[in-house]
mmCIF file with all atom_site columns, C-alpha atoms in Angstrom:
data_model
loop_
_atom_site.group_PDB
_atom_site.id
_atom_site.type_symbol
_atom_site.label_atom_id
_atom_site.label_alt_id
_atom_site.label_comp_id
_atom_site.label_asym_id
_atom_site.label_entity_id
_atom_site.label_seq_id
_atom_site.pdbx_PDB_ins_code
_atom_site.Cartn_x
_atom_site.Cartn_y
_atom_site.Cartn_z
_atom_site.occupancy
_atom_site.B_iso_or_equiv
_atom_site.pdbx_formal_charge
_atom_site.auth_seq_id
_atom_site.auth_comp_id
_atom_site.auth_asym_id
_atom_site.auth_atom_id
_atom_site.pdbx_PDB_model_num
ATOM 1   C CA . MET R 1 1   ? 4.118   -20.033 -10.294 1.00 81.00 ? 1   MET R CA 1
ATOM 2   C CA . PRO R 1 2   ? 5.727   -16.836 -9.364  1.00 92.00 ? 2   PRO R CA 1
ATOM 3   C CA . ALA R 1 3   ? 4.625   -14.906 -6.211  1.00 98.00 ? 3   ALA R CA 1
ATOM 4   C CA . THR R 1 4   ? 1.668   -11.501 -6.948  1.00 98.00 ? 4   THR R CA 1
ATOM 5   C CA . TYR R 1 5   ? 2.089   -8.504  -6.694  1.00 98.00 ? 5   TYR R CA 1
ATOM 6   C CA . THR R 1 6   ? -0.827  -6.403  -5.036  1.00 98.00 ? 6   THR R CA 1
ATOM 7   C CA . PHE R 1 7   ? -0.308  -2.813  -5.185  1.00 98.00 ? 7   PHE R CA 1
ATOM 8   C CA . ASP R 1 8   ? -2.528  -1.724  -2.051  1.00 98.00 ? 8   ASP R CA 1
ATOM 9   C CA . VAL R 1 9   ? -3.632  1.611   -1.949  1.00 97.00 ? 9   VAL R CA 1
ATOM 10  C CA . PHE R 1 10  ? -5.889  4.511   0.054   1.00 97.00 ? 10  PHE R CA 1
ATOM 11  C CA . SER R 1 11  ? -7.965  6.999   -1.772  1.00 98.00 ? 11  SER R CA 1
ATOM 12  C CA . SER R 1 12  ? -10.659 10.010  -1.866  1.00 98.00 ? 12  SER R CA 1
ATOM 13  C CA . LEU R 1 13  ? -12.532 9.571   -4.586  1.00 98.00 ? 13  LEU R CA 1
ATOM 14  C CA . ASP R 1 14  ? -11.639 12.242  -6.227  1.00 97.00 ? 14  ASP R CA 1
ATOM 15  C CA . GLY R 1 15  ? -7.810  10.256  -7.045  1.00 97.00 ? 15  GLY R CA 1
ATOM 16  C CA . PHE R 1 16  ? -6.260  11.566  -3.409  1.00 97.00 ? 16  PHE R CA 1
ATOM 17  C CA . GLY R 1 17  ? -3.828  9.228   -1.457  1.00 95.00 ? 17  GLY R CA 1
ATOM 18  C CA . SER R 1 18  ? -3.638  11.879  1.438   1.00 92.00 ? 18  SER R CA 1
ATOM 19  C CA . ALA R 1 19  ? -5.251  15.135  2.410   1.00 92.00 ? 19  ALA R CA 1
ATOM 20  C CA . GLY R 1 20  ? -4.464  17.974  4.579   1.00 90.00 ? 20  GLY R CA 1
ATOM 21  C CA . GLY R 1 21  ? -6.090  20.622  5.980   1.00 91.00 ? 21  GLY R CA 1
ATOM 22  C CA . ASP R 1 22  ? -8.509  18.303  8.831   1.00 92.00 ? 22  ASP R CA 1
ATOM 23  C CA . TRP R 1 23  ? -8.842  15.936  7.767   1.00 91.00 ? 23  TRP R CA 1
ATOM 24  C CA . GLY R 1 24  ? -6.611  13.411  9.011   1.00 85.00 ? 24  GLY R CA 1
ATOM 25  C CA . GLY R 1 25  ? -5.919  9.439   9.076   1.00 85.00 ? 25  GLY R CA 1
ATOM 26  C CA . TYR R 1 26  ? -9.000  7.473   6.563   1.00 92.00 ? 26  TYR R CA 1
ATOM 27  C CA . TRP R 1 27  ? -10.827 11.055  5.450   1.00 94.00 ? 27  TRP R CA 1
ATOM 28  C CA . GLY R 1 28  ? -12.260 9.716   9.564   1.00 92.00 ? 28  GLY R CA 1
ATOM 29  C CA . LYS R 1 29  ? -14.499 7.212   7.983   1.00 94.00 ? 29  LYS R CA 1
ATOM 30  C CA . GLN R 1 30  ? -12.894 3.986   9.308   1.00 91.00 ? 30  GLN R CA 1
ATOM 31  C CA . GLY R 1 31  ? -15.336 2.103   10.587  1.00 94.00 ? 31  GLY R CA 1
ATOM 32  C CA . PRO R 1 32  ? -14.664 -1.298  12.996  1.00 95.00 ? 32  PRO R CA 1
ATOM 33  C CA . GLU R 1 33  ? -15.552 -3.664  9.116   1.00 97.00 ? 33  GLU R CA 1
ATOM 34  C CA . LEU R 1 34  ? -12.692 -1.864  7.232   1.00 96.00 ? 34  LEU R CA 1
ATOM 35  C CA . LEU R 1 35  ? -10.062 -2.313  9.908   1.00 95.00 ? 35  LEU R CA 1
ATOM 36  C CA . GLU R 1 36  ? -10.778 -6.039  10.290  1.00 96.00 ? 36  GLU R CA 1
ATOM 37  C CA . ARG R 1 37  ? -10.770 -5.939  6.261   1.00 98.00 ? 37  ARG R CA 1
ATOM 38  C CA . ARG R 1 38  ? -7.404  -4.819  6.706   1.00 96.00 ? 38  ARG R CA 1
ATOM 39  C CA . LEU R 1 39  ? -6.235  -6.803  9.178   1.00 96.00 ? 39  LEU R CA 1
ATOM 40  C CA . GLN R 1 40  ? -7.747  -9.564  6.522   1.00 97.00 ? 40  GLN R CA 1
ATOM 41  C CA . LEU R 1 41  ? -5.799  -8.707  4.787   1.00 97.00 ? 41  LEU R CA 1
ATOM 42  C CA . TYR R 1 42  ? -2.116  -8.696  6.471   1.00 95.00 ? 42  TYR R CA 1
ATOM 43  C CA . THR R 1 43  ? -2.155  -11.545 8.732   1.00 96.00 ? 43  THR R CA 1
ATOM 44  C CA . PRO R 1 44  ? -1.611  -13.882 6.285   1.00 97.00 ? 44  PRO R CA 1
ATOM 45  C CA . ALA R 1 45  ? 2.041   -14.996 5.713   1.00 97.00 ? 45  ALA R CA 1
ATOM 46  C CA . CYS R 1 46  ? 3.341   -11.730 2.716   1.00 98.00 ? 46  CYS R CA 1
ATOM 47  C CA . ARG R 1 47  ? 6.408   -9.910  2.180   1.00 98.00 ? 47  ARG R CA 1
ATOM 48  C CA . MET R 1 48  ? 6.114   -6.002  1.844   1.00 97.00 ? 48  MET R CA 1
ATOM 49  C CA . VAL R 1 49  ? 7.743   -4.300  -0.464  1.00 98.00 ? 49  VAL R CA 1
ATOM 50  C CA . TYR R 1 50  ? 8.099   0.014   0.089   1.00 97.00 ? 50  TYR R CA 1
ATOM 51  C CA . GLY R 1 51  ? 9.890   3.161   -1.880  1.00 96.00 ? 51  GLY R CA 1
ATOM 52  C CA . ALA R 1 52  ? 12.123  4.898   -0.124  1.00 95.00 ? 52  ALA R CA 1
ATOM 53  C CA . ASN R 1 53  ? 9.160   7.789   0.408   1.00 92.00 ? 53  ASN R CA 1
ATOM 54  C CA . THR R 1 54  ? 6.769   4.921   1.933   1.00 92.00 ? 54  THR R CA 1
ATOM 55  C CA . PHE R 1 55  ? 8.976   3.929   4.162   1.00 94.00 ? 55  PHE R CA 1
ATOM 56  C CA . ARG R 1 56  ? 10.385  7.044   5.261   1.00 92.00 ? 56  ARG R CA 1
ATOM 57  C CA . LEU R 1 57  ? 6.516   8.152   6.704   1.00 87.00 ? 57  LEU R CA 1
ATOM 58  C CA . PHE R 1 58  ? 5.585   4.514   8.233   1.00 87.00 ? 58  PHE R CA 1
ATOM 59  C CA . GLU R 1 59  ? 9.307   4.385   9.928   1.00 86.00 ? 59  GLU R CA 1
ATOM 60  C CA . ARG R 1 60  ? 8.871   7.859   11.301  1.00 83.00 ? 60  ARG R CA 1
ATOM 61  C CA . PHE R 1 61  ? 5.269   7.315   11.681  1.00 80.00 ? 61  PHE R CA 1
ATOM 62  C CA . TRP R 1 62  ? 6.325   4.020   14.212  1.00 81.00 ? 62  TRP R CA 1
ATOM 63  C CA . ASN R 1 63  ? 8.672   5.945   15.738  1.00 78.00 ? 63  ASN R CA 1
ATOM 64  C CA . GLU R 1 64  ? 5.726   8.454   17.070  1.00 78.00 ? 64  GLU R CA 1
ATOM 65  C CA . ILE R 1 65  ? 3.820   5.261   17.893  1.00 73.00 ? 65  ILE R CA 1
ATOM 66  C CA . ALA R 1 66  ? 5.775   4.408   21.255  1.00 69.00 ? 66  ALA R CA 1
ATOM 67  C CA . ASP R 1 67  ? 4.362   8.019   22.501  1.00 68.00 ? 67  ASP R CA 1
ATOM 68  C CA . ASN R 1 68  ? 0.603   7.306   21.269  1.00 60.00 ? 68  ASN R CA 1
ATOM 69  C CA . PRO R 1 69  ? 0.047   3.502   20.867  1.00 66.00 ? 69  PRO R CA 1
ATOM 70  C CA . GLU R 1 70  ? -3.358  4.085   20.910  1.00 55.00 ? 70  GLU R CA 1
ATOM 71  C CA . VAL R 1 71  ? -3.269  5.155   17.657  1.00 56.00 ? 71  VAL R CA 1
ATOM 72  C CA . GLU R 1 72  ? -2.159  2.040   16.507  1.00 75.00 ? 72  GLU R CA 1
ATOM 73  C CA . ASP R 1 73  ? -4.748  -0.505  14.092  1.00 83.00 ? 73  ASP R CA 1
ATOM 74  C CA . PRO R 1 74  ? -4.110  -3.999  15.322  1.00 89.00 ? 74  PRO R CA 1
ATOM 75  C CA . TRP R 1 75  ? -3.638  -4.008  10.892  1.00 89.00 ? 75  TRP R CA 1
ATOM 76  C CA . GLY R 1 76  ? -0.983  -2.028  11.435  1.00 86.00 ? 76  GLY R CA 1
ATOM 77  C CA . ILE R 1 77  ? 0.876   -4.025  13.672  1.00 87.00 ? 77  ILE R CA 1
ATOM 78  C CA . ALA R 1 78  ? 0.383   -7.005  11.390  1.00 92.00 ? 78  ALA R CA 1
ATOM 79  C CA . MET R 1 79  ? 1.485   -5.146  8.476   1.00 91.00 ? 79  MET R CA 1
ATOM 80  C CA . HIS R 1 80  ? 4.720   -3.516  11.209  1.00 89.00 ? 80  HIS R CA 1
ATOM 81  C CA . GLU R 1 81  ? 5.444   -7.119  11.440  1.00 92.00 ? 81  GLU R CA 1
ATOM 82  C CA . GLN R 1 82  ? 5.789   -8.482  7.639   1.00 96.00 ? 82  GLN R CA 1
ATOM 83  C CA . PRO R 1 83  ? 8.819   -8.632  6.515   1.00 97.00 ? 83  PRO R CA 1
ATOM 84  C CA . ALA R 1 84  ? 9.660   -5.962  3.930   1.00 97.00 ? 84  ALA R CA 1
ATOM 85  C CA . THR R 1 85  ? 12.095  -4.756  1.748   1.00 98.00 ? 85  THR R CA 1
ATOM 86  C CA . VAL R 1 86  ? 12.600  -1.433  0.943   1.00 97.00 ? 86  VAL R CA 1
ATOM 87  C CA . ILE R 1 87  ? 13.742  -0.449  -2.195  1.00 97.00 ? 87  ILE R CA 1
ATOM 88  C CA . SER R 1 88  ? 16.539  2.790   -2.006  1.00 96.00 ? 88  SER R CA 1
ATOM 89  C CA . THR R 1 89  ? 18.903  4.724   -2.932  1.00 94.00 ? 89  THR R CA 1
ATOM 90  C CA . THR R 1 90  ? 19.171  6.847   0.017   1.00 94.00 ? 90  THR R CA 1
ATOM 91  C CA . LEU R 1 91  ? 18.344  4.717   2.971   1.00 93.00 ? 91  LEU R CA 1
ATOM 92  C CA . SER R 1 92  ? 21.498  2.950   5.012   1.00 92.00 ? 92  SER R CA 1
ATOM 93  C CA . GLU R 1 93  ? 21.148  1.008   7.136   1.00 91.00 ? 93  GLU R CA 1
ATOM 94  C CA . PRO R 1 94  ? 20.723  -0.177  9.645   1.00 91.00 ? 94  PRO R CA 1
ATOM 95  C CA . LEU R 1 95  ? 16.803  0.671   9.052   1.00 91.00 ? 95  LEU R CA 1
ATOM 96  C CA . ASP R 1 96  ? 14.390  0.931   11.871  1.00 86.00 ? 96  ASP R CA 1
ATOM 97  C CA . TRP R 1 97  ? 12.016  -1.983  11.116  1.00 89.00 ? 97  TRP R CA 1
ATOM 98  C CA . PRO R 1 98  ? 11.739  -5.619  12.286  1.00 89.00 ? 98  PRO R CA 1
ATOM 99  C CA . ASP R 1 99  ? 12.156  -7.811  9.922   1.00 94.00 ? 99  ASP R CA 1
ATOM 100 C CA . ALA R 1 100 ? 13.569  -4.397  6.765   1.00 96.00 ? 100 ALA R CA 1
ATOM 101 C CA . VAL R 1 101 ? 16.074  -5.966  4.297   1.00 96.00 ? 101 VAL R CA 1
ATOM 102 C CA . LEU R 1 102 ? 17.729  -2.938  1.792   1.00 97.00 ? 102 LEU R CA 1
ATOM 103 C CA . GLU R 1 103 ? 17.459  -3.320  -1.722  1.00 97.00 ? 103 GLU R CA 1
ATOM 104 C CA . ARG R 1 104 ? 19.726  -0.187  -3.487  1.00 96.00 ? 104 ARG R CA 1
ATOM 105 C CA . GLU R 1 105 ? 18.631  -2.314  -7.402  1.00 96.00 ? 105 GLU R CA 1
ATOM 106 C CA . ASP R 1 106 ? 16.513  -0.601  -10.031 1.00 97.00 ? 106 ASP R CA 1
ATOM 107 C CA . ALA R 1 107 ? 12.618  -1.095  -8.442  1.00 97.00 ? 107 ALA R CA 1
ATOM 108 C CA . LEU R 1 108 ? 12.102  -3.688  -11.570 1.00 98.00 ? 108 LEU R CA 1
ATOM 109 C CA . CYS R 1 109 ? 15.117  -5.883  -11.317 1.00 98.00 ? 109 CYS R CA 1
ATOM 110 C CA . VAL R 1 110 ? 14.437  -6.072  -7.474  1.00 98.00 ? 110 VAL R CA 1
ATOM 111 C CA . VAL R 1 111 ? 10.478  -6.723  -7.567  1.00 98.00 ? 111 VAL R CA 1
ATOM 112 C CA . ALA R 1 112 ? 11.138  -8.834  -10.675 1.00 98.00 ? 112 ALA R CA 1
ATOM 113 C CA . ARG R 1 113 ? 13.006  -11.518 -8.830  1.00 98.00 ? 113 ARG R CA 1
ATOM 114 C CA . LEU R 1 114 ? 11.728  -11.597 -5.838  1.00 98.00 ? 114 LEU R CA 1
ATOM 115 C CA . LYS R 1 115 ? 8.408   -13.031 -7.927  1.00 98.00 ? 115 LYS R CA 1
ATOM 116 C CA . ALA R 1 116 ? 10.227  -15.286 -8.440  1.00 98.00 ? 116 ALA R CA 1
ATOM 117 C CA . GLU R 1 117 ? 11.732  -16.357 -5.340  1.00 97.00 ? 117 GLU R CA 1
ATOM 118 C CA . SER R 1 118 ? 9.208   -15.232 -2.730  1.00 97.00 ? 118 SER R CA 1
ATOM 119 C CA . ALA R 1 119 ? 6.742   -18.669 -1.208  1.00 97.00 ? 119 ALA R CA 1
ATOM 120 C CA . VAL R 1 120 ? 5.181   -15.679 -0.556  1.00 98.00 ? 120 VAL R CA 1
ATOM 121 C CA . PRO R 1 121 ? 3.035   -13.169 -2.101  1.00 98.00 ? 121 PRO R CA 1
ATOM 122 C CA . LEU R 1 122 ? 4.180   -9.896  -2.341  1.00 98.00 ? 122 LEU R CA 1
ATOM 123 C CA . ARG R 1 123 ? 2.314   -6.379  -1.189  1.00 98.00 ? 123 ARG R CA 1
ATOM 124 C CA . SER R 1 124 ? 2.795   -2.515  -1.282  1.00 98.00 ? 124 SER R CA 1
ATOM 125 C CA . HIS R 1 125 ? 0.906   -0.145  0.640   1.00 95.00 ? 125 HIS R CA 1
ATOM 126 C CA . GLY R 1 126 ? 1.055   3.225   -1.091  1.00 92.00 ? 126 GLY R CA 1
ATOM 127 C CA . SER R 1 127 ? 4.564   3.884   -2.594  1.00 96.00 ? 127 SER R CA 1
ATOM 128 C CA . LEU R 1 128 ? 3.190   5.331   -6.256  1.00 97.00 ? 128 LEU R CA 1
ATOM 129 C CA . ALA R 1 129 ? 5.891   6.379   -7.932  1.00 96.00 ? 129 ALA R CA 1
ATOM 130 C CA . MET R 1 130 ? 7.674   3.574   -6.908  1.00 97.00 ? 130 MET R CA 1
ATOM 131 C CA . ASN R 1 131 ? 4.352   0.657   -8.110  1.00 98.00 ? 131 ASN R CA 1
ATOM 132 C CA . HIS R 1 132 ? 3.475   3.650   -10.750 1.00 98.00 ? 132 HIS R CA 1
ATOM 133 C CA . SER R 1 133 ? 6.804   1.743   -12.658 1.00 98.00 ? 133 SER R CA 1
ATOM 134 C CA . LEU R 1 134 ? 5.870   -1.436  -11.867 1.00 98.00 ? 134 LEU R CA 1
ATOM 135 C CA . LEU R 1 135 ? 2.908   -0.925  -13.649 1.00 98.00 ? 135 LEU R CA 1
ATOM 136 C CA . ALA R 1 136 ? 4.453   -0.137  -16.398 1.00 98.00 ? 136 ALA R CA 1
ATOM 137 C CA . ALA R 1 137 ? 6.406   -2.784  -16.392 1.00 98.00 ? 137 ALA R CA 1
ATOM 138 C CA . GLY R 1 138 ? 3.631   -5.106  -15.987 1.00 98.00 ? 138 GLY R CA 1
ATOM 139 C CA . LEU R 1 139 ? 5.055   -5.908  -13.380 1.00 98.00 ? 139 LEU R CA 1
ATOM 140 C CA . VAL R 1 140 ? 1.831   -5.540  -10.846 1.00 98.00 ? 140 VAL R CA 1
ATOM 141 C CA . ASP R 1 141 ? -1.138  -8.601  -10.822 1.00 98.00 ? 141 ASP R CA 1
ATOM 142 C CA . PHE R 1 142 ? -3.301  -6.691  -9.314  1.00 98.00 ? 142 PHE R CA 1
ATOM 143 C CA . ILE R 1 143 ? -4.647  -3.024  -7.598  1.00 98.00 ? 143 ILE R CA 1
ATOM 144 C CA . GLN R 1 144 ? -6.835  -2.485  -4.619  1.00 98.00 ? 144 GLN R CA 1
ATOM 145 C CA . VAL R 1 145 ? -7.939  0.572   -4.571  1.00 98.00 ? 145 VAL R CA 1
ATOM 146 C CA . THR R 1 146 ? -10.024 1.597   -1.003  1.00 98.00 ? 146 THR R CA 1
ATOM 147 C CA . VAL R 1 147 ? -12.157 3.733   -1.792  1.00 98.00 ? 147 VAL R CA 1
ATOM 148 C CA . PHE R 1 148 ? -12.948 7.170   0.321   1.00 98.00 ? 148 PHE R CA 1
ATOM 149 C CA . PRO R 1 149 ? -16.937 8.856   0.671   1.00 98.00 ? 149 PRO R CA 1
ATOM 150 C CA . VAL R 1 150 ? -14.773 12.054  0.112   1.00 97.00 ? 150 VAL R CA 1
ATOM 151 C CA . LEU R 1 151 ? -14.074 14.698  -2.209  1.00 97.00 ? 151 LEU R CA 1
ATOM 152 C CA . THR R 1 152 ? -10.268 16.341  -1.746  1.00 95.00 ? 152 THR R CA 1
ATOM 153 C CA . GLY R 1 153 ? -10.188 18.292  -4.261  1.00 92.00 ? 153 GLY R CA 1
ATOM 154 C CA . ARG R 1 154 ? -8.815  21.808  -1.741  1.00 94.00 ? 154 ARG R CA 1
ATOM 155 C CA . ASN R 1 155 ? -6.963  19.641  0.584   1.00 94.00 ? 155 ASN R CA 1
ATOM 156 C CA . GLY R 1 156 ? -6.406  16.474  -1.420  1.00 94.00 ? 156 GLY R CA 1
ATOM 157 C CA . ALA R 1 157 ? -2.599  15.543  -1.954  1.00 93.00 ? 157 ALA R CA 1
ATOM 158 C CA . SER R 1 158 ? -0.691  12.379  -3.703  1.00 94.00 ? 158 SER R CA 1
ATOM 159 C CA . PRO R 1 159 ? -2.741  12.169  -6.312  1.00 97.00 ? 159 PRO R CA 1
ATOM 160 C CA . VAL R 1 160 ? -2.645  8.319   -6.432  1.00 97.00 ? 160 VAL R CA 1
ATOM 161 C CA . PHE R 1 161 ? -2.117  7.605   -10.669 1.00 97.00 ? 161 PHE R CA 1
ATOM 162 C CA . ALA R 1 162 ? -1.405  10.720  -12.186 1.00 96.00 ? 162 ALA R CA 1
ATOM 163 C CA . GLY R 1 163 ? 0.738   10.624  -15.673 1.00 95.00 ? 163 GLY R CA 1
ATOM 164 C CA . VAL R 1 164 ? 0.330   6.430   -15.234 1.00 97.00 ? 164 VAL R CA 1
ATOM 165 C CA . ASP R 1 165 ? -0.260  4.665   -19.127 1.00 97.00 ? 165 ASP R CA 1
ATOM 166 C CA . ASP R 1 166 ? -3.957  3.711   -20.016 1.00 98.00 ? 166 ASP R CA 1
ATOM 167 C CA . TYR R 1 167 ? -5.244  0.122   -18.793 1.00 98.00 ? 167 TYR R CA 1
ATOM 168 C CA . ASP R 1 168 ? -8.038  -1.574  -18.724 1.00 98.00 ? 168 ASP R CA 1
ATOM 169 C CA . LEU R 1 169 ? -9.021  -2.995  -15.185 1.00 98.00 ? 169 LEU R CA 1
ATOM 170 C CA . GLU R 1 170 ? -10.607 -6.192  -14.750 1.00 98.00 ? 170 GLU R CA 1
ATOM 171 C CA . LEU R 1 171 ? -12.931 -6.599  -11.599 1.00 98.00 ? 171 LEU R CA 1
ATOM 172 C CA . VAL R 1 172 ? -11.791 -9.250  -9.262  1.00 98.00 ? 172 VAL R CA 1
ATOM 173 C CA . ASP R 1 173 ? -13.363 -8.193  -5.642  1.00 98.00 ? 173 ASP R CA 1
ATOM 174 C CA . SER R 1 174 ? -15.439 -5.293  -4.765  1.00 98.00 ? 174 SER R CA 1
ATOM 175 C CA . ARG R 1 175 ? -16.815 -4.899  -0.927  1.00 98.00 ? 175 ARG R CA 1
ATOM 176 C CA . LEU R 1 176 ? -18.686 -3.162  0.485   1.00 98.00 ? 176 LEU R CA 1
ATOM 177 C CA . LEU R 1 177 ? -17.019 -1.933  4.064   1.00 98.00 ? 177 LEU R CA 1
ATOM 178 C CA . ASP R 1 178 ? -19.051 0.221   6.649   1.00 98.00 ? 178 ASP R CA 1
ATOM 179 C CA . GLY R 1 179 ? -21.721 0.767   4.714   1.00 98.00 ? 179 GLY R CA 1
ATOM 180 C CA . SER R 1 180 ? -19.273 3.874   3.176   1.00 98.00 ? 180 SER R CA 1
ATOM 181 C CA . ILE R 1 181 ? -16.484 2.569   1.851   1.00 98.00 ? 181 ILE R CA 1
ATOM 182 C CA . GLN R 1 182 ? -15.851 0.424   -1.547  1.00 98.00 ? 182 GLN R CA 1
ATOM 183 C CA . GLU R 1 183 ? -12.854 -1.817  -1.663  1.00 98.00 ? 183 GLU R CA 1
ATOM 184 C CA . PHE R 1 184 ? -11.967 -2.650  -5.485  1.00 98.00 ? 184 PHE R CA 1
ATOM 185 C CA . THR R 1 185 ? -9.917  -5.702  -6.959  1.00 98.00 ? 185 THR R CA 1
ATOM 186 C CA . TYR R 1 186 ? -8.141  -5.114  -10.075 1.00 98.00 ? 186 TYR R CA 1
ATOM 187 C CA . ARG R 1 187 ? -6.327  -6.965  -12.337 1.00 98.00 ? 187 ARG R CA 1
ATOM 188 C CA . PRO R 1 188 ? -4.657  -4.357  -14.632 1.00 98.00 ? 188 PRO R CA 1
ATOM 189 C CA . THR R 1 189 ? -3.705  -5.278  -18.768 1.00 98.00 ? 189 THR R CA 1
ATOM 190 C CA . ARG R 1 190 ? -1.843  -2.242  -20.452 1.00 97.00 ? 190 ARG R CA 1
ATOM 191 C CA . HIS R 1 191 ? -5.127  -1.203  -22.674 1.00 97.00 ? 191 HIS R CA 1
ATOM 192 C CA . GLY R 1 192 ? -4.254  -1.094  -27.055 1.00 88.00 ? 192 GLY R CA 1
#
């Protein structure tokens, strides 16, 4: 049976994956239930899949964490310790990551092969452009969106689903975390 692939992303209510201004990480809304849930998601064995831009962002974050170890959450450590596949034609080895493999092929070929060969589920946090392509190719089994209770119309960046095709979404799980954060897991099917 092929491994499942989950596109995992954070979003403001108005659909932005991040925000400038003074919002900060998690839009300043994280709580103990969110952090525990994230740890539950990233503690079991899985293989992370990153596009180049998201990998650069996480790599920079981890290089800076040595100076600020108190800012890292246990779930981030668990995610960092999972084996990873980084899909990029612009990065070069060695990658500054504990267990990462660089793949230079097209993401569609790499993920199709990983789904066929992997003994563990595949997860990707962020990597919007790559995951939009994978979604269009029918390679995304689940979209997991954690919606934070904010509107970031002025400072919002990285629209999470801008430019994707039309999809029907089957809700397979939902959770309320810390009384205000919603986590939704959907199975996507192209509409029409």
